[in-house]
Coordinates of C-alpha atoms in Angstrom, one line a residue:
Chain A
M58 CA -73.0 -17.7 -8.9
I59 CA -70.1 -15.7 -9.8
I60 CA -70.5 -12.0 -9.6
L61 CA -68.2 -10.1 -11.8
F62 CA -67.2 -6.7 -10.7
T63 CA -66.4 -4.5 -13.7
K64 CA -65.5 -0.9 -13.6
K65 CA -68.0 1.0 -15.4
I66 CA -66.9 3.2 -18.3
I67 CA -68.4 6.6 -18.2
S68 CA -70.7 7.8 -20.9
S69 CA -69.7 10.2 -23.6
V70 CA -71.8 12.9 -21.9
E71 CA -69.9 12.4 -18.7
A72 CA -66.7 12.3 -20.6
D73 CA -67.4 15.7 -22.3
R74 CA -68.1 17.2 -18.9
L75 CA -64.8 15.9 -17.5
I76 CA -62.9 17.0 -20.5
D77 CA -64.2 20.6 -20.0
L78 CA -63.2 20.4 -16.4
Y79 CA -59.8 19.0 -17.3
Y80 CA -59.0 21.9 -19.5
E81 CA -60.0 24.3 -16.7
G82 CA -57.7 22.4 -14.3
L83 CA -60.6 21.3 -12.1
T84 CA -60.4 17.5 -12.4
T85 CA -59.4 15.2 -9.6
Q86 CA -57.2 12.2 -10.1
D87 CA -60.2 10.0 -10.0
D88 CA -61.9 12.1 -12.7
E89 CA -58.8 11.8 -14.9
N90 CA -58.6 8.0 -14.4
K91 CA -62.2 7.7 -15.5
L92 CA -61.5 9.9 -18.5
K93 CA -58.4 7.8 -19.4
K94 CA -60.4 4.6 -19.2
F95 CA -63.0 6.2 -21.5
L96 CA -60.4 7.4 -24.0
N97 CA -58.6 4.0 -24.1
Q98 CA -61.6 2.0 -25.2
P99 CA -61.5 0.8 -28.8
G100 CA -63.7 2.2 -31.5
L101 CA -64.1 5.6 -29.9
S102 CA -65.4 8.5 -32.0
P103 CA -62.7 10.5 -33.8
R104 CA -63.8 13.7 -32.1
Y105 CA -61.9 12.5 -29.0
S106 CA -58.7 12.0 -31.0
A107 CA -57.1 15.2 -29.5
E108 CA -57.8 14.0 -26.0
Q109 CA -56.6 10.5 -26.8
A110 CA -53.3 12.0 -28.1
L111 CA -53.0 14.2 -25.0
F112 CA -53.4 11.5 -22.5
G113 CA -51.3 9.2 -24.6
Y114 CA -48.4 11.8 -24.4
F115 CA -48.5 12.0 -20.7
D116 CA -48.6 8.2 -20.4
R117 CA -45.5 8.0 -22.6
E118 CA -43.7 10.6 -20.6
R119 CA -44.4 8.8 -17.4
S120 CA -43.1 5.5 -18.7
G121 CA -40.1 7.3 -20.3
A122 CA -39.1 8.6 -16.9
I123 CA -39.2 5.2 -15.4
T124 CA -37.0 3.9 -18.2
L125 CA -34.5 6.8 -17.6
S126 CA -34.4 6.0 -13.9
G127 CA -33.7 2.3 -14.6
S128 CA -30.8 3.1 -16.9
H129 CA -29.3 5.5 -14.4
H130 CA -29.4 2.8 -11.7
F131 CA -27.7 0.4 -14.1
R132 CA -24.9 3.0 -14.8
V133 CA -24.3 3.5 -11.1
I134 CA -24.1 -0.2 -10.4
A135 CA -21.7 -0.6 -13.4
Q136 CA -19.5 2.2 -12.0
V137 CA -19.4 0.7 -8.6
A138 CA -18.6 -2.7 -10.0
A139 CA -15.8 -1.2 -12.1
G140 CA -14.4 0.6 -9.1
V141 CA -14.4 -2.6 -7.1
V142 CA -12.6 -4.4 -9.8
V143 CA -9.9 -1.7 -10.1
V144 CA -9.4 -1.7 -6.3
L145 CA -9.1 -5.5 -6.3
L146 CA -6.6 -5.6 -9.1
S147 CA -4.6 -2.8 -7.5
S148 CA -4.5 -4.7 -4.3
V149 CA -3.3 -7.9 -6.0
W150 CA -0.6 -6.0 -7.8
L151 CA 0.6 -4.2 -4.8
F152 CA 0.4 -7.0 -2.3
W153 CA 1.3 -10.0 -4.3
P154 CA 4.6 -11.1 -2.8
Q155 CA 7.2 -10.6 -5.5
N156 CA 10.7 -11.9 -5.3
A157 CA 12.7 -9.1 -6.8
G158 CA 16.1 -7.6 -6.5
Y159 CA 18.4 -5.1 -8.0
A160 CA 21.7 -3.4 -7.2
W161 CA 23.3 -0.2 -8.1
V162 CA 27.1 -0.4 -8.5
D163 CA 29.0 2.8 -9.2
G164 CA 25.7 4.4 -10.4
H165 CA 24.9 1.5 -12.8
K166 CA 21.9 -0.8 -12.2
T167 CA 22.0 -4.5 -12.4
E168 CA 19.1 -6.9 -12.0
D169 CA 21.2 -10.1 -12.3
I170 CA 19.6 -11.8 -9.3
H171 CA 22.7 -14.0 -8.6
Q172 CA 25.0 -11.0 -8.5
V173 CA 22.6 -9.1 -6.4
R174 CA 22.3 -12.0 -3.9
Q175 CA 26.1 -12.2 -3.7
M176 CA 26.5 -8.6 -3.0
A177 CA 23.8 -8.8 -0.3
L178 CA 25.7 -11.7 1.4
S179 CA 28.9 -9.8 1.1
S180 CA 27.5 -6.8 2.8
L181 CA 26.3 -9.0 5.7
T182 CA 29.9 -10.2 6.1
E183 CA 31.2 -6.7 6.0
V184 CA 28.9 -5.4 8.7
N185 CA 29.9 -8.3 10.8
N186 CA 33.6 -7.4 10.7
S187 CA 33.4 -5.5 14.0
Y188 CA 32.9 -8.9 15.7
E189 CA 36.5 -9.6 15.2
L190 CA 37.4 -6.3 17.0
V191 CA 35.3 -7.4 20.0
S192 CA 37.0 -10.8 20.0
Q193 CA 40.4 -9.1 19.9
Q194 CA 39.5 -6.8 22.8
L195 CA 38.2 -9.7 24.8
D196 CA 41.6 -11.4 24.2
D197 CA 43.4 -8.2 25.3
V198 CA 41.7 -8.3 28.7
S199 CA 42.2 -12.0 29.1
G200 CA 43.3 -12.5 32.6
A201 CA 45.9 -15.2 31.8
E202 CA 48.0 -12.8 29.7
I203 CA 47.9 -10.0 32.3
V204 CA 49.1 -12.4 35.0
Q205 CA 51.9 -13.6 32.9
Q206 CA 53.0 -10.1 32.1
Q207 CA 53.0 -9.1 35.7
L208 CA 55.0 -12.2 36.8
S209 CA 57.6 -11.6 34.1
V210 CA 58.4 -8.2 35.9
F211 CA 59.5 -10.2 38.9
A212 CA 61.5 -12.6 36.8
R213 CA 64.0 -9.9 35.8
Chain B
M77 CA -23.1 9.8 -6.4
K78 CA -20.2 10.0 -8.8
R79 CA -18.2 12.1 -6.3
T80 CA -18.9 9.6 -3.5
L81 CA -17.7 6.8 -5.7
I82 CA -14.5 8.6 -6.5
V83 CA -13.8 9.4 -2.9
I84 CA -14.4 5.8 -1.9
L85 CA -12.1 4.6 -4.6
L86 CA -9.3 7.0 -3.6
A87 CA -9.6 6.2 0.0
T88 CA -9.5 2.4 -0.6
T89 CA -6.5 2.7 -2.9
G90 CA -4.8 4.9 -0.3
V91 CA -5.3 2.4 2.4
F92 CA -3.8 -0.3 0.2
V93 CA -0.8 1.7 -1.0
H94 CA 2.3 -0.2 0.0
I95 CA 4.1 2.3 2.2
R96 CA 7.5 0.9 3.1
A97 CA 8.0 0.4 6.7
Q98 CA 11.4 2.1 6.4
S99 CA 9.9 5.3 5.0
D100 CA 9.6 6.7 8.6
L101 CA 13.3 6.2 9.2
Q102 CA 16.1 8.7 8.6
I103 CA 18.3 6.1 7.1
S104 CA 16.1 6.0 4.0
K105 CA 17.7 9.4 3.2
A106 CA 21.2 7.7 3.2
F107 CA 20.0 5.2 0.6
E108 CA 18.5 8.0 -1.5
M109 CA 21.5 10.3 -1.3
Y110 CA 24.4 7.9 -1.7
G111 CA 22.9 4.8 -3.3
H112 CA 23.5 5.8 -6.9
Q113 CA 26.9 7.4 -6.4
K114 CA 30.2 6.3 -7.8
G115 CA 32.0 4.2 -5.3
A116 CA 28.8 3.0 -3.8
V117 CA 27.0 -0.3 -3.9
M118 CA 23.3 -0.4 -3.0
V119 CA 21.3 -3.6 -2.9
E120 CA 17.6 -4.1 -2.6
L121 CA 16.0 -7.5 -2.3
T122 CA 12.4 -8.4 -1.5
N123 CA 11.1 -11.8 -0.2
E124 CA 14.6 -13.4 -0.3
V125 CA 15.6 -16.3 1.8
F126 CA 19.0 -16.4 3.4
G127 CA 19.8 -19.4 5.5
N128 CA 16.3 -20.5 6.7
Y129 CA 15.1 -16.9 7.2
N130 CA 12.8 -15.1 4.9
F131 CA 13.8 -11.4 4.5
T132 CA 10.7 -9.5 3.4
L133 CA 13.0 -6.6 2.6
F134 CA 16.8 -6.4 2.6
K135 CA 18.5 -3.2 1.7
S136 CA 22.2 -2.4 2.0
L137 CA 24.5 0.4 1.2
S138 CA 28.3 0.0 1.0
V139 CA 30.5 3.0 0.4
S140 CA 34.3 3.1 0.4
K141 CA 36.6 6.0 1.3
N142 CA 33.9 8.5 2.0
P143 CA 33.9 9.6 5.7
Q144 CA 31.0 12.0 5.0
V145 CA 28.7 9.0 4.4
A146 CA 29.6 7.5 7.8
D147 CA 29.0 10.9 9.6
F148 CA 25.6 11.3 7.8
I149 CA 24.6 7.8 8.7
R150 CA 25.5 8.3 12.3
K151 CA 23.3 11.3 12.4
C152 CA 20.4 9.3 10.9
L153 CA 21.0 6.5 13.5
A154 CA 21.0 9.0 16.3
H155 CA 17.4 9.8 15.2
D156 CA 16.3 6.3 14.4
E157 CA 17.6 4.8 17.6
S158 CA 14.8 6.5 19.5
G159 CA 12.5 3.8 20.7
A160 CA 14.9 1.1 19.4
R161 CA 16.9 -1.4 21.3
K162 CA 20.6 -1.1 20.8
V163 CA 21.8 -4.7 20.5
K164 CA 25.5 -3.8 19.9
Q165 CA 27.6 -0.7 19.7
V166 CA 31.3 -0.4 19.2
V167 CA 32.9 3.0 19.8
A168 CA 36.4 3.8 18.5
N169 CA 38.0 7.2 19.3
G170 CA 34.7 8.4 20.7
V171 CA 32.8 7.7 17.5
P172 CA 30.4 4.8 17.1
T173 CA 31.8 2.6 14.4
S174 CA 29.4 -0.3 14.7
V175 CA 25.8 -0.2 15.7
Y176 CA 23.1 -2.8 15.6
L177 CA 19.6 -1.6 16.3
Q178 CA 16.4 -3.6 16.9
L179 CA 13.6 -1.3 15.9
P180 CA 10.0 -1.5 17.1
K181 CA 7.8 -3.8 15.0
K182 CA 5.8 -2.4 12.2
G183 CA 2.7 -4.6 12.0
K184 CA 4.0 -8.1 11.8
L185 CA 7.5 -7.1 10.6
F186 CA 10.6 -7.2 12.7
R187 CA 13.1 -4.5 11.7
L188 CA 16.8 -4.3 12.1
I189 CA 19.4 -1.7 11.2
L190 CA 23.1 -2.7 11.0
F191 CA 25.9 -0.3 10.6
N192 CA 29.6 -0.8 10.5
E193 CA 32.5 1.5 9.6
A194 CA 35.8 -0.3 9.0
T195 CA 38.6 1.6 10.6
Q196 CA 41.4 0.2 8.5
A197 CA 42.1 -0.7 4.9
D198 CA 39.5 0.9 2.6
Q199 CA 37.4 2.5 5.4
K200 CA 34.3 0.8 4.0
V201 CA 31.0 2.0 5.5
T202 CA 28.2 -0.6 5.4
L203 CA 24.5 0.1 6.3
I204 CA 21.9 -2.6 6.2
Y205 CA 18.2 -2.4 6.8
I206 CA 16.2 -5.6 7.2
E207 CA 12.5 -6.4 7.5
S208 CA 11.5 -9.9 8.3
E209 CA 8.6 -11.8 9.8
N210 CA 11.1 -14.0 11.6
D211 CA 12.1 -12.9 15.0
S212 CA 14.9 -10.4 14.8
E213 CA 16.8 -12.3 17.5
D214 CA 17.0 -15.3 15.2
V215 CA 17.9 -13.1 12.3
L216 CA 20.8 -11.6 14.3
K217 CA 22.1 -15.0 15.3
F218 CA 22.2 -15.9 11.6
I219 CA 24.0 -12.7 10.7
L220 CA 26.5 -13.1 13.6
K221 CA 27.4 -16.6 12.5
R222 CA 28.6 -15.3 9.2
K223 CA 32.3 -14.3 9.2

């Protein structure tokens, strides 16, 4: 045996009583739920049309708020996603190893990579020129030459 | 929420901004001041391979017949050598005419500053700044082999 539990819809007398209480602001949530269930049934007398419209309005407002909240969340997610994409693209642009070179000669810029490389290598040679000075100084203090110079004094 | 998003974006971009490891050095002023002048040659190369060594950044400045440049660079080097290892120095008439500095590493980059002032002929001043992931000892060996 299957027992069906159905929520009872209130009578029109009870509904009239709850409507009066509703307009006086004395209804509980439970009362309003019963009233809503009563007003939502099909084939209701037209004398309840005002109350049907009233409760229908509040229902629409509630669902409208939910819709607004949903679209707001979507906007936030879209903004965050856009921000992440921008940051990622910026990182790629900034950090992608790029082989680049330029030179300024007498105030004029050149980007001919071969010329630029040549100038770079040339500057490495120039900065190394002092090595020859060191070699020369090492030669100057070479012991063999000093000995020879000193011996030549006695040869006179 | 919008403000938080903007702050996060700015902070993240700021972190990722490519701040050159040389920007903390005084010699960067020498490149700025004299690099575009007449009589100067300034070179900048990134991710270039010389010999078997990858130079993440190579920057050089050569100026002829301008003793002011050499004096200015010497002042910059006096500041930048703090914390650095002086690999080589040549002094002529009481003035450093050649200096090689091995700077502290910046992240995974080894850094070198090379300076030379030719005392004869055209009195050319050469300043070089190098960043490399290769050990600076090896890079110096490569440079010293070039004559």
